[in-house]
Coordinates of C-alpha atoms in Angstrom, one line a residue:
X12 CA 1.4 -12.4 -14.8
X13 CA 0.2 -14.7 -17.6
X14 CA -3.3 -13.1 -17.6
X15 CA -1.6 -9.6 -17.9
X16 CA 0.3 -10.8 -20.9
X17 CA -2.9 -12.2 -22.5
X18 CA -4.6 -8.8 -21.9
X19 CA -1.6 -7.0 -23.5
X20 CA -1.6 -9.4 -26.5
X21 CA -5.4 -8.8 -26.9
X22 CA -4.7 -5.1 -27.1
X23 CA -1.9 -5.7 -29.7
X24 CA -4.3 -7.8 -31.8
X25 CA -6.9 -5.0 -31.8
X26 CA -5.3 -3.7 -34.9
X27 CA -6.6 -6.8 -36.8
X28 CA -10.2 -5.9 -35.9
X29 CA -12.4 -4.5 -38.8
X30 CA -13.5 -1.7 -36.5
X31 CA -9.9 -0.3 -36.5
X32 CA -10.5 0.9 -40.1
X33 CA -12.1 4.2 -39.1
X34 CA -9.2 4.8 -36.7
X35 CA -6.4 4.3 -39.2
X36 CA -7.0 7.5 -41.2
X37 CA -6.4 9.5 -38.1
X38 CA -3.2 7.5 -37.3
X39 CA -1.8 7.7 -40.8
X40 CA -2.7 11.4 -41.1
X41 CA 0.2 12.0 -38.6
X42 CA 2.7 9.6 -40.2
X43 CA 4.5 12.3 -42.1
X44 CA 5.1 14.5 -39.0
X45 CA 7.6 14.1 -36.1
X46 CA 6.6 11.2 -33.8
X47 CA 7.5 13.1 -30.6
X48 CA 5.4 16.2 -31.3
X49 CA 2.5 14.6 -33.1
X50 CA 2.3 10.8 -32.9
X51 CA 3.1 10.5 -29.3
X52 CA 0.6 13.1 -28.1
X53 CA -2.1 11.5 -30.2
X54 CA -1.4 8.1 -28.7
X55 CA -1.5 9.6 -25.2
X56 CA -4.8 11.2 -25.9
X57 CA -6.2 8.0 -27.3
X58 CA -5.1 6.0 -24.2
X59 CA -6.6 8.6 -21.9
X60 CA -9.9 8.5 -23.6
X61 CA -10.0 4.7 -23.8
X62 CA -9.1 4.4 -20.1
X63 CA -11.9 6.9 -19.2
X64 CA -14.5 5.0 -21.2
X65 CA -13.4 1.6 -20.0
X66 CA -13.2 2.7 -16.4
X67 CA -16.7 4.2 -16.5
X68 CA -18.0 1.0 -18.0
X69 CA -16.3 -1.1 -15.3
X70 CA -17.3 1.1 -12.4
X71 CA -20.7 1.7 -13.8
X72 CA -21.3 -2.0 -14.1
X73 CA -20.3 -2.3 -10.4
X74 CA -22.7 0.4 -9.4
X75 CA -25.5 -1.4 -11.2
X76 CA -24.8 -4.5 -9.1
X77 CA -24.5 -2.5 -5.9
X78 CA -27.7 -0.5 -6.5
X79 CA -30.3 -3.2 -6.7
X80 CA -30.9 -6.9 -7.1
X81 CA -31.6 -6.4 -10.8
X82 CA -28.0 -5.3 -11.4
X83 CA -27.1 -8.8 -12.8
X84 CA -29.7 -8.5 -15.5
X85 CA -28.4 -5.0 -16.3
X86 CA -24.9 -6.4 -16.6
X87 CA -26.1 -9.3 -18.8
X88 CA -27.8 -6.8 -21.1
X89 CA -24.5 -4.8 -21.4
X90 CA -22.8 -8.1 -22.3
X91 CA -25.5 -8.8 -24.9
X92 CA -25.0 -5.4 -26.5
X93 CA -21.2 -6.1 -26.6
X94 CA -21.9 -9.4 -28.4
X95 CA -24.1 -7.7 -30.9
X96 CA -21.3 -5.2 -31.6
X97 CA -18.9 -8.1 -32.3
X98 CA -21.4 -9.9 -34.5
X99 CA -22.6 -6.8 -36.4
X100 CA -19.7 -4.2 -36.8
X101 CA -22.2 -1.9 -38.4
X102 CA -23.8 -1.3 -35.0
X103 CA -20.6 0.1 -33.6
X104 CA -20.0 1.9 -36.9
X105 CA -23.3 3.8 -36.6
X106 CA -22.7 4.7 -33.0
X107 CA -19.2 6.0 -34.0
X108 CA -20.1 8.1 -37.1
X109 CA -20.2 11.4 -35.3
X110 CA -16.9 10.7 -33.7
X111 CA -15.4 9.7 -37.1
X112 CA -16.6 13.0 -38.6
X113 CA -15.0 14.9 -35.7
X114 CA -11.8 13.0 -36.1
X115 CA -11.6 13.8 -39.9
X116 CA -11.9 17.5 -39.1
X117 CA -9.4 17.2 -36.3
X118 CA -6.9 15.2 -38.4
X119 CA -6.4 18.2 -40.8
X120 CA -6.6 21.2 -38.5
X121 CA -6.1 24.6 -40.2
X122 CA -5.7 28.1 -39.0
X123 CA -7.3 31.1 -40.5
X124 CA -4.6 31.4 -43.1
X125 CA -4.9 27.7 -44.0
X126 CA -1.7 26.7 -42.3
X127 CA -1.7 24.0 -39.6
X128 CA -1.4 25.6 -36.2
X129 CA 1.8 24.9 -34.3
X130 CA 0.1 23.9 -31.0
X131 CA 0.7 20.3 -29.9
X132 CA -2.8 20.3 -28.3
X133 CA -4.4 19.3 -31.7
X134 CA -2.8 15.8 -31.8
X135 CA -3.8 15.3 -28.2
X136 CA -7.5 16.1 -29.0
X137 CA -7.2 13.9 -32.1
X138 CA -6.1 11.0 -29.8
X139 CA -9.0 11.6 -27.5
X140 CA -11.5 11.4 -30.4
X141 CA -9.7 8.2 -31.7
X142 CA -9.9 6.6 -28.3
X143 CA -13.6 7.4 -28.0
X144 CA -14.2 5.7 -31.3
X145 CA -12.0 2.7 -30.6
X146 CA -13.1 1.8 -27.1
X147 CA -16.6 0.5 -27.8
X148 CA -15.4 -2.1 -30.4
X149 CA -12.0 -3.1 -29.1
X150 CA -12.4 -6.9 -28.9
X151 CA -13.5 -9.9 -27.0
X152 CA -10.7 -9.8 -24.4
X153 CA -11.7 -6.3 -23.4
X154 CA -15.3 -7.4 -23.3
X155 CA -14.4 -10.2 -20.9
X156 CA -12.6 -7.8 -18.6
X157 CA -15.4 -5.3 -18.6
X158 CA -18.0 -8.0 -18.1
X159 CA -16.2 -9.3 -15.1
X160 CA -16.1 -5.9 -13.6
X161 CA -19.7 -5.2 -14.4
X162 CA -20.9 -8.3 -12.8
X163 CA -18.6 -8.3 -9.7
X164 CA -17.4 -4.8 -9.3
X165 CA -14.3 -2.9 -10.5
X166 CA -11.1 -3.8 -8.7
X167 CA -7.3 -3.2 -8.7
X168 CA -6.9 -6.4 -10.7
X169 CA -9.4 -5.2 -13.3
X170 CA -7.6 -1.9 -13.6
X171 CA -4.3 -3.6 -14.2
X172 CA -5.8 -5.7 -16.9
X173 CA -7.3 -2.6 -18.6
X174 CA -3.9 -0.9 -18.4
X175 CA -2.2 -3.9 -20.0
X176 CA -4.8 -4.0 -22.7
X177 CA -4.5 -0.3 -23.5
X178 CA -0.7 -0.6 -23.6
X179 CA -1.0 -3.4 -26.2
X180 CA -3.3 -1.4 -28.4
X181 CA -1.1 1.7 -28.2
X182 CA 1.9 -0.5 -29.2
X183 CA 0.2 -1.8 -32.3
X184 CA -1.0 1.7 -33.3
X185 CA 2.4 3.2 -32.6
X186 CA 3.8 0.5 -35.0
X187 CA 1.2 1.6 -37.6
X188 CA 2.2 5.2 -37.2
X189 CA 5.9 4.4 -37.6
X190 CA 5.7 1.8 -40.3
X191 CA 2.5 3.1 -42.0
X192 CA 2.2 1.8 -45.5
X193 CA 3.9 -1.5 -45.1
X194 CA 1.8 -2.4 -42.1
X195 CA -1.4 -1.4 -43.8
X196 CA -0.9 -3.7 -46.7
X197 CA -0.4 -6.7 -44.3
X198 CA -3.5 -5.7 -42.4
X199 CA -5.7 -5.6 -45.5
X200 CA -4.9 -9.2 -46.2
X201 CA -5.8 -10.2 -42.6
X202 CA -9.0 -8.2 -42.2
X203 CA -11.3 -10.7 -43.9
X204 CA -10.2 -13.5 -41.6
X205 CA -10.3 -11.2 -38.7
X206 CA -13.9 -10.2 -39.4
X207 CA -15.1 -13.9 -39.3
X208 CA -13.2 -14.4 -36.1
X209 CA -14.9 -11.4 -34.6
X210 CA -18.3 -12.6 -35.7
X211 CA -17.7 -16.0 -34.2
X212 CA -16.7 -14.4 -30.9
X213 CA -19.9 -12.3 -31.0
X214 CA -22.1 -15.3 -31.5
X215 CA -20.3 -17.2 -28.7
X216 CA -20.9 -14.2 -26.4
X217 CA -24.6 -14.1 -27.2
X218 CA -24.9 -17.9 -26.6
X219 CA -23.3 -17.5 -23.3
X220 CA -25.6 -14.6 -22.4
X221 CA -28.6 -16.7 -23.2
X222 CA -27.4 -19.6 -21.1
X223 CA -26.6 -17.3 -18.1
X224 CA -30.0 -15.5 -18.4
X225 CA -31.9 -18.8 -18.4
X226 CA -29.9 -20.1 -15.4
X227 CA -28.5 -23.0 -17.5
X228 CA -25.0 -22.4 -16.3
X229 CA -23.9 -21.7 -12.8
X230 CA -20.1 -21.4 -13.0
X231 CA -18.8 -20.7 -16.6
X232 CA -18.9 -17.0 -16.5
X233 CA -17.3 -17.0 -13.0
X234 CA -14.5 -19.2 -14.4
X235 CA -14.0 -17.1 -17.5
X236 CA -14.3 -13.6 -16.1
X237 CA -11.1 -12.4 -14.7
X238 CA -13.0 -10.0 -12.5
X239 CA -14.7 -12.8 -10.5
X240 CA -11.9 -15.1 -9.4
X241 CA -10.8 -13.9 -6.0
X242 CA -7.5 -15.9 -6.1
X243 CA -6.5 -14.4 -9.5
X244 CA -7.6 -10.9 -8.4
X245 CA -5.6 -11.1 -5.2
X246 CA -2.6 -12.5 -7.1
X247 CA -2.6 -9.3 -9.2
X248 CA -2.9 -7.1 -6.2
X249 CA 0.0 -9.0 -4.5
X250 CA 2.2 -8.2 -7.6
X251 CA 1.8 -4.6 -6.7
X252 CA 2.5 -5.1 -3.0
X253 CA 4.9 -8.0 -2.7
X254 CA 6.0 -9.5 0.6
X255 CA 2.6 -9.7 2.2
X256 CA 0.8 -13.0 3.0
X257 CA -1.5 -14.2 0.3
X258 CA -5.1 -13.7 1.6
X259 CA -6.5 -17.0 0.4
X260 CA -7.4 -19.3 3.2
X261 CA -6.1 -22.8 3.4
X262 CA -7.4 -26.0 5.0
X263 CA -7.0 -26.1 8.7
X264 CA -3.7 -27.6 9.7
X265 CA -1.0 -27.0 12.2
X266 CA 1.4 -25.2 9.9
X267 CA -1.3 -23.0 8.2
X268 CA -0.4 -19.3 8.1
X269 CA -3.9 -18.1 7.1
X270 CA -6.9 -19.9 8.6
X271 CA -10.2 -19.6 10.2
X272 CA -9.4 -20.3 13.8
X273 CA -11.0 -21.2 17.1
X274 CA -9.0 -21.2 20.4
X275 CA -9.9 -23.4 23.3
X276 CA -7.0 -22.4 25.6
X277 CA -7.7 -21.2 29.1
X278 CA -7.5 -17.4 29.3
X279 CA -4.2 -16.1 30.6
X280 CA -4.2 -13.7 33.5
X281 CA -4.8 -10.0 32.8
X282 CA -1.9 -8.2 31.1
X283 CA 0.2 -6.0 33.3
X284 CA 2.0 -4.4 30.4
X285 CA 0.9 -4.0 26.8
X286 CA 3.8 -3.4 24.4
X287 CA 3.5 -1.3 21.2
X288 CA 3.1 -3.6 18.2
X289 CA 2.9 -0.9 15.5
X290 CA 0.9 2.1 14.3
X291 CA -2.8 2.1 13.3
X292 CA -2.6 1.3 9.5
X293 CA -4.7 3.1 6.9
X294 CA -8.4 2.2 6.4
X295 CA -8.4 3.9 2.9
X296 CA -8.4 0.5 1.2
X297 CA -12.1 -0.1 2.1
X298 CA -14.2 -0.5 -1.0
X299 CA -17.4 0.5 1.0
X300 CA -18.5 1.3 4.5
X301 CA -21.7 0.1 6.3
X302 CA -23.2 1.8 9.3
X303 CA -20.8 4.7 9.0
X304 CA -19.1 7.2 6.7
X305 CA -15.5 6.3 5.8
X306 CA -13.3 6.4 8.9
X307 CA -9.6 7.2 9.1
X308 CA -7.0 6.6 11.9
X309 CA -6.4 10.3 12.3
X310 CA -10.1 11.0 13.0
X311 CA -10.1 8.2 15.6
X312 CA -7.2 9.7 17.6
X313 CA -8.3 9.9 21.3
X314 CA -10.5 6.9 21.0
X315 CA -9.7 3.3 21.9
X316 CA -10.4 1.2 18.8
X317 CA -11.1 -2.5 18.4
X318 CA -10.6 -3.8 14.8
X319 CA -12.2 -7.1 14.1
X320 CA -11.4 -9.1 10.9
X321 CA -14.3 -11.3 10.0
X322 CA -16.3 -12.7 7.1
X323 CA -20.0 -13.5 7.4
X324 CA -19.9 -17.2 6.4
X325 CA -17.2 -18.1 9.0
X326 CA -18.7 -19.9 12.1
X327 CA -15.8 -18.8 14.3
X328 CA -16.4 -15.2 13.3
X329 CA -20.2 -15.4 13.9
X330 CA -19.6 -16.7 17.5
X331 CA -17.6 -13.6 18.4
X332 CA -20.4 -11.2 17.4
X333 CA -22.4 -11.3 20.7
X334 CA -19.2 -10.1 22.5
X335 CA -18.4 -7.5 20.0
X336 CA -21.9 -6.1 20.1
X337 CA -21.9 -6.1 23.9
X338 CA -18.5 -4.4 24.1
X339 CA -19.5 -1.7 21.6
X340 CA -22.6 -0.9 23.7
X341 CA -21.1 -1.2 27.1
X342 CA -18.0 1.1 26.4
X343 CA -19.3 3.5 23.8
X344 CA -19.7 6.3 26.2
X345 CA -16.2 5.7 27.6
X346 CA -14.6 6.1 24.1
X347 CA -14.5 2.6 22.6
X348 CA -15.0 2.3 18.8
X349 CA -15.5 -1.2 17.3
X350 CA -14.8 -1.5 13.6
X351 CA -15.6 -4.7 11.7
X352 CA -13.3 -5.3 8.6
X353 CA -15.1 -7.7 6.4
X354 CA -12.5 -9.6 4.4
X355 CA -14.3 -12.2 2.1
X356 CA -13.3 -15.8 1.6
X357 CA -15.8 -16.8 -1.1
X358 CA -16.7 -14.8 -4.2
X359 CA -20.3 -14.3 -3.0
X360 CA -19.0 -12.5 0.1
X361 CA -17.5 -9.8 -2.1
X362 CA -21.0 -8.6 -3.2
X363 CA -21.9 -5.5 -1.1
X364 CA -25.6 -6.4 -1.2
X365 CA -24.9 -9.8 0.5
X366 CA -22.8 -8.2 3.2
X367 CA -25.3 -5.4 3.9
X368 CA -28.0 -8.1 4.3
X369 CA -25.8 -10.1 6.6
X370 CA -24.9 -7.1 8.7
X371 CA -28.6 -6.3 9.1
X372 CA -29.6 -9.9 9.8
X373 CA -26.8 -10.4 12.4
X374 CA -27.8 -7.2 14.3
X375 CA -24.5 -5.5 13.8
X376 CA -24.7 -1.8 14.6
X377 CA -21.0 -0.8 14.6
X378 CA -19.1 0.4 11.5
X379 CA -18.1 -2.3 9.0
X380 CA -15.5 -1.7 6.3
X381 CA -15.7 -3.9 3.2
X382 CA -12.1 -5.0 2.5
X383 CA -12.7 -6.8 -0.8
X384 CA -9.1 -6.2 -2.0
X385 CA -7.6 -7.2 1.3
X386 CA -5.8 -3.8 1.5
X387 CA -6.6 -3.3 5.2
X388 CA -5.8 -7.0 5.9
X389 CA -2.3 -6.5 4.4
X390 CA -1.9 -3.2 6.3
X391 CA -2.3 -5.1 9.6
X392 CA -0.3 -8.0 8.3
X393 CA -3.2 -10.1 9.4
X394 CA -3.3 -13.9 9.1
X395 CA -6.6 -15.3 10.3
X396 CA -10.4 -15.0 10.8
X397 CA -11.5 -13.9 13.3
X398 CA -8.8 -11.5 14.6
X399 CA -8.9 -8.7 17.1
X400 CA -6.5 -5.7 17.1
X401 CA -6.6 -3.3 20.1
X402 CA -5.5 0.3 19.4
X403 CA -4.9 2.9 22.0
X404 CA -5.9 6.5 22.1
X405 CA -2.6 7.5 20.5
X406 CA -3.1 5.3 17.5
X407 CA -0.8 2.5 18.5
X408 CA -1.6 -1.2 18.2
X409 CA -1.1 -2.6 21.8
X410 CA -2.4 -6.1 21.6
X411 CA -3.9 -8.6 19.1
X412 CA -5.4 -12.1 19.4
X413 CA -6.7 -14.6 16.9
X414 CA -9.7 -16.9 17.2
X415 CA -12.6 -17.4 19.5
X416 CA -12.7 -17.5 23.3
X417 CA -10.3 -15.6 25.7
X418 CA -13.1 -12.9 25.7
X419 CA -12.2 -12.0 29.3
X420 CA -8.7 -11.2 28.3
X421 CA -9.9 -9.1 25.4
X422 CA -12.3 -7.1 27.6
X423 CA -9.6 -6.5 30.2
X424 CA -7.4 -5.1 27.5
X425 CA -10.2 -2.7 26.5
X426 CA -10.6 -1.6 30.1
X427 CA -6.9 -1.1 30.5
X428 CA -6.6 1.0 27.3
X429 CA -9.6 3.1 28.3
X430 CA -8.0 3.8 31.7
X431 CA -4.7 4.8 30.0
X432 CA -6.7 7.2 27.8
X433 CA -7.8 9.0 31.0
X434 CA -11.3 7.5 31.3
X435 CA -12.4 7.3 34.9
X436 CA -16.0 6.1 34.5
X437 CA -15.4 2.6 33.1
X438 CA -18.1 0.0 33.6
X439 CA -16.8 -2.8 35.8
X440 CA -17.2 -6.5 35.4
X441 CA -17.2 -8.6 32.2
X442 CA -20.0 -9.2 29.7
X443 CA -21.5 -12.7 29.4
X444 CA -23.8 -12.6 26.3
X445 CA -25.7 -15.7 25.2
X446 CA -25.6 -16.1 21.4
X447 CA -28.4 -17.8 19.6
X448 CA -28.3 -20.1 16.5
X449 CA -25.0 -19.8 14.6
X450 CA -23.8 -17.2 17.2
X451 CA -24.1 -19.6 20.2
X452 CA -20.9 -20.7 21.9
X453 CA -19.3 -23.9 20.7
X454 CA -19.8 -27.2 22.6
X455 CA -17.8 -28.1 25.7
X456 CA -16.1 -31.0 24.0
X457 CA -13.7 -30.0 21.1
X458 CA -14.8 -30.8 17.6
X459 CA -12.8 -33.7 16.1
X460 CA -13.9 -32.8 12.6
X461 CA -12.3 -29.8 10.9
X462 CA -13.4 -27.4 8.2
X463 CA -13.9 -29.2 4.9
X464 CA -14.1 -27.5 1.5
X465 CA -16.2 -29.0 -1.3
X466 CA -14.6 -27.1 -4.2
X467 CA -11.7 -29.1 -5.9
X468 CA -9.2 -26.3 -5.1
X469 CA -9.0 -27.3 -1.4
X470 CA -11.1 -30.5 -1.1
X471 CA -9.9 -33.4 1.0
X472 CA -11.5 -36.5 2.4
X473 CA -13.6 -37.2 -0.7
X474 CA -14.7 -40.8 -1.0
X475 CA -17.0 -41.2 -4.0
X476 CA -15.7 -43.7 -6.6
X477 CA -13.6 -42.2 -9.4
X478 CA -12.6 -39.0 -7.5
X479 CA -13.6 -35.4 -8.4
X480 CA -14.1 -34.4 -12.0
X481 CA -12.8 -30.8 -12.1
X482 CA -15.1 -28.2 -13.6
X483 CA -17.3 -30.6 -15.5
X484 CA -20.6 -32.3 -14.9
X485 CA -20.5 -35.9 -13.5
X486 CA -22.9 -38.4 -12.2
X487 CA -21.4 -39.2 -8.8
X488 CA -22.1 -42.4 -6.8
X489 CA -22.1 -42.8 -3.0
X490 CA -19.0 -44.3 -1.4
X491 CA -18.7 -48.1 -2.0
X492 CA -18.2 -48.7 1.7
X493 CA -19.1 -47.0 4.9
X494 CA -17.6 -43.6 5.3
X495 CA -14.8 -43.2 7.8
X496 CA -14.6 -40.2 10.1
X497 CA -14.2 -36.9 8.2
X498 CA -14.8 -38.6 4.8
X499 CA -17.6 -37.2 2.6
X500 CA -19.2 -38.2 -0.7
X501 CA -21.5 -36.9 -3.4
X502 CA -24.5 -38.6 -5.1
X503 CA -26.2 -37.3 -8.2
X504 CA -25.3 -35.0 -11.1
X505 CA -22.8 -32.4 -9.8
X506 CA -20.2 -30.0 -11.2
X507 CA -17.4 -29.5 -8.8
X508 CA -15.8 -26.1 -9.3
X509 CA -12.8 -24.5 -7.6
X510 CA -14.6 -23.2 -4.6
X511 CA -18.0 -25.0 -4.7
X512 CA -20.0 -28.0 -5.8
X513 CA -23.1 -27.1 -7.9
X514 CA -26.0 -29.5 -8.3
X515 CA -27.2 -29.9 -11.9
X516 CA -30.4 -31.8 -11.2
X517 CA -32.8 -32.4 -8.4
X518 CA -32.3 -35.0 -5.6
X519 CA -28.6 -34.8 -5.3
X520 CA -27.0 -35.7 -2.0
X521 CA -24.0 -35.1 0.2
X522 CA -22.9 -37.4 3.0
X523 CA -20.3 -36.7 5.8
X524 CA -19.3 -38.7 8.8
X525 CA -18.4 -36.2 11.5
X526 CA -17.7 -35.9 15.2
X527 CA -18.7 -32.6 16.7
X528 CA -21.7 -31.1 18.5
X529 CA -22.6 -28.8 15.6
X530 CA -22.5 -29.2 11.8
X531 CA -22.7 -26.2 9.5
X532 CA -22.7 -26.0 5.7
X533 CA -22.1 -22.9 3.6
X534 CA -24.7 -23.0 0.9
X535 CA -26.3 -20.9 -1.8
X536 CA -29.5 -21.1 -3.8
X537 CA -29.7 -21.7 -7.6
X538 CA -27.9 -19.2 -9.9
X539 CA -31.2 -17.5 -10.7
X540 CA -31.7 -17.0 -6.9
X541 CA -34.5 -19.5 -6.8
X542 CA -34.7 -21.1 -3.3
X543 CA -33.7 -24.8 -3.0
X544 CA -35.5 -27.1 -0.6
X545 CA -33.5 -29.8 1.3
X546 CA -33.8 -32.5 3.9
X547 CA -31.3 -33.6 6.5
X548 CA -30.9 -37.0 8.0
X549 CA -28.6 -38.0 11.0
X550 CA -27.7 -41.7 11.0
X551 CA -30.5 -42.3 8.4
X552 CA -33.2 -40.7 10.5
X553 CA -34.8 -37.2 11.0
X554 CA -32.7 -35.2 13.5
X555 CA -35.6 -34.5 15.9
X556 CA -34.0 -32.8 19.0
X557 CA -30.6 -32.7 17.2
X558 CA -31.8 -30.4 14.4
X559 CA -30.0 -27.1 13.8
X560 CA -31.4 -23.6 13.7
X561 CA -31.9 -23.7 9.9
X562 CA -33.8 -27.0 9.9
X563 CA -36.9 -28.4 11.6
X564 CA -37.2 -31.6 13.7
X565 CA -37.9 -33.6 10.5
X566 CA -34.8 -32.1 8.9
X567 CA -36.5 -29.9 6.3
X568 CA -35.1 -26.5 5.4
X569 CA -34.7 -24.0 2.5
X570 CA -31.7 -22.4 1.0
X571 CA -32.7 -18.8 0.2
X572 CA -29.4 -16.9 0.5
X573 CA -25.7 -17.5 0.2
X574 CA -24.6 -18.0 3.8
X575 CA -23.7 -20.5 6.5
X576 CA -26.5 -22.8 7.6
X577 CA -26.6 -24.6 10.9
X578 CA -28.0 -28.1 10.1
X579 CA -27.2 -30.2 13.2
X580 CA -26.9 -29.2 16.9
X581 CA -26.7 -32.4 19.0
X582 CA -28.7 -32.0 22.2
X583 CA -26.4 -34.2 24.2
X584 CA -22.6 -34.6 23.6
X585 CA -20.7 -34.7 20.3
X586 CA -20.5 -38.3 19.4
X587 CA -19.7 -39.5 15.8
X588 CA -22.7 -39.4 13.5
X589 CA -23.4 -39.9 9.8
X590 CA -24.8 -36.7 8.2
X591 CA -26.8 -36.7 5.0
X592 CA -28.5 -33.9 3.1
X593 CA -30.7 -34.3 0.0
X594 CA -31.5 -31.3 -2.2
X595 CA -35.0 -31.6 -3.5
X596 CA -34.5 -29.0 -6.2
X597 CA -31.7 -28.4 -8.7
X598 CA -29.1 -25.6 -8.5
X599 CA -27.9 -25.9 -4.9
X600 CA -24.4 -24.5 -4.3
X601 CA -22.3 -26.1 -1.5
X602 CA -19.0 -24.5 -0.4
X603 CA -17.7 -25.8 2.9
X604 CA -18.5 -27.8 6.1
X605 CA -17.6 -26.2 9.5
X606 CA -18.1 -27.7 12.9
X607 CA -18.3 -26.7 16.6

């Protein structure tokens, strides 16, 4: 709610910007006419034009990111142009001259006899022209909103902020229209100061652009841009649809309502009766589809549907994929449709290009819906990754289960629903796929180490002296004494942000004392996508036979994408070990440990 108020206030303060001067003649030209028939239509037209321009800017920026890997450079170029417009108002003025001329003609419309026409369409058109002139130079808060959308895709949250901004601007211009002369005299005294504030904002934007383009900063824009923070974005969405669980995962604990889960319980006997749990919710909230055109529940009537909620850096989700692929292939001719709903945990998992690459690398051939706004998640009232929902041929949810394992129960439900749908040729038996690497089944012994986040928002078990310095660079030292089980530490120059720790220089290290067969770490390369080399040690030595699928026997590996990396897989047992990783290059991004 606070960020909405800030956006609204930014719109109100637009009237103090020097670029408002060409707009004011159009506004005051209607000051002597009835507000309802002239002023209000003009403000409506202005808001419509502004909304159109702003939405195209936001969505267009999102398209740039989606189209190719150079989209970030394109978005940075747009931000640089915005900064120049703030620093040099004459740039925006030159671009707007044709619109100013059009507005002058429209502000004094005349009929053939020299009288003003009675139609109310003229003030509406005047408002459209005013909005087109005003949108390109509206102010730094608007630039921040559009930049976030350009770099990370338009969203419901961004649209709400644009709406709040437009409402604020219309409020200030409505006041100008109603109180004309008195407000203008006040504004004239403030414009000189406002011009210097505007120029300072433009210079700051250009400095930021330079730092980002050179890869000197890895998190500032993400923290400033309201379009990038998934927690904020989801909070805005939840304001629209209250009463649903907040889709931000929490650390694994017994009372958690929203977690990545694994399930080691013995599978129960086959179900004799599957009750109706609800109707198949809409899939319209998907922001994109992979491997399929958009699907709808109505079009899937007559099919048995398995909906899988997952995210590609979740180890529990990855280990379900061999079964999902096997079921999709085995029962496709009998009428089964498997749909993956990708609901992201980290900001990088919201980028369509990253998800498309992961889907390809993981060998997923069934349809995948990108649920970046958690609309489908809320429709199912889901609470965990991974989660399976089984829907019968009549569009009714008949069963659901959270977590790994119990695959035999899941396949028996599929067979039962296909039989209910009238299928007589259903392949017998149960699949038994063997996953490889991160998709391999967990160890026989339960992991005694749980998921551990390295970002300060959900970090626990941190043991370096002095604790975590939030969102600022700090030279960390190893723990003063030996780490206890499930404690971790940093060494080197790091910046710990809300959801990740970013290494500012080469040779930074992370240590963790764990007890599990497998150790995984969600990692990303440097901000400029330059790969980062690393080396892993287990109990101070190369892992040899205990190396993971993303390291060699000597512990060496390379971070070349934002994803989950398997760094340790113990060949025998799951005894307690000391894990250490040293990053040989700067820029490494570390998000979370997971175990298995």
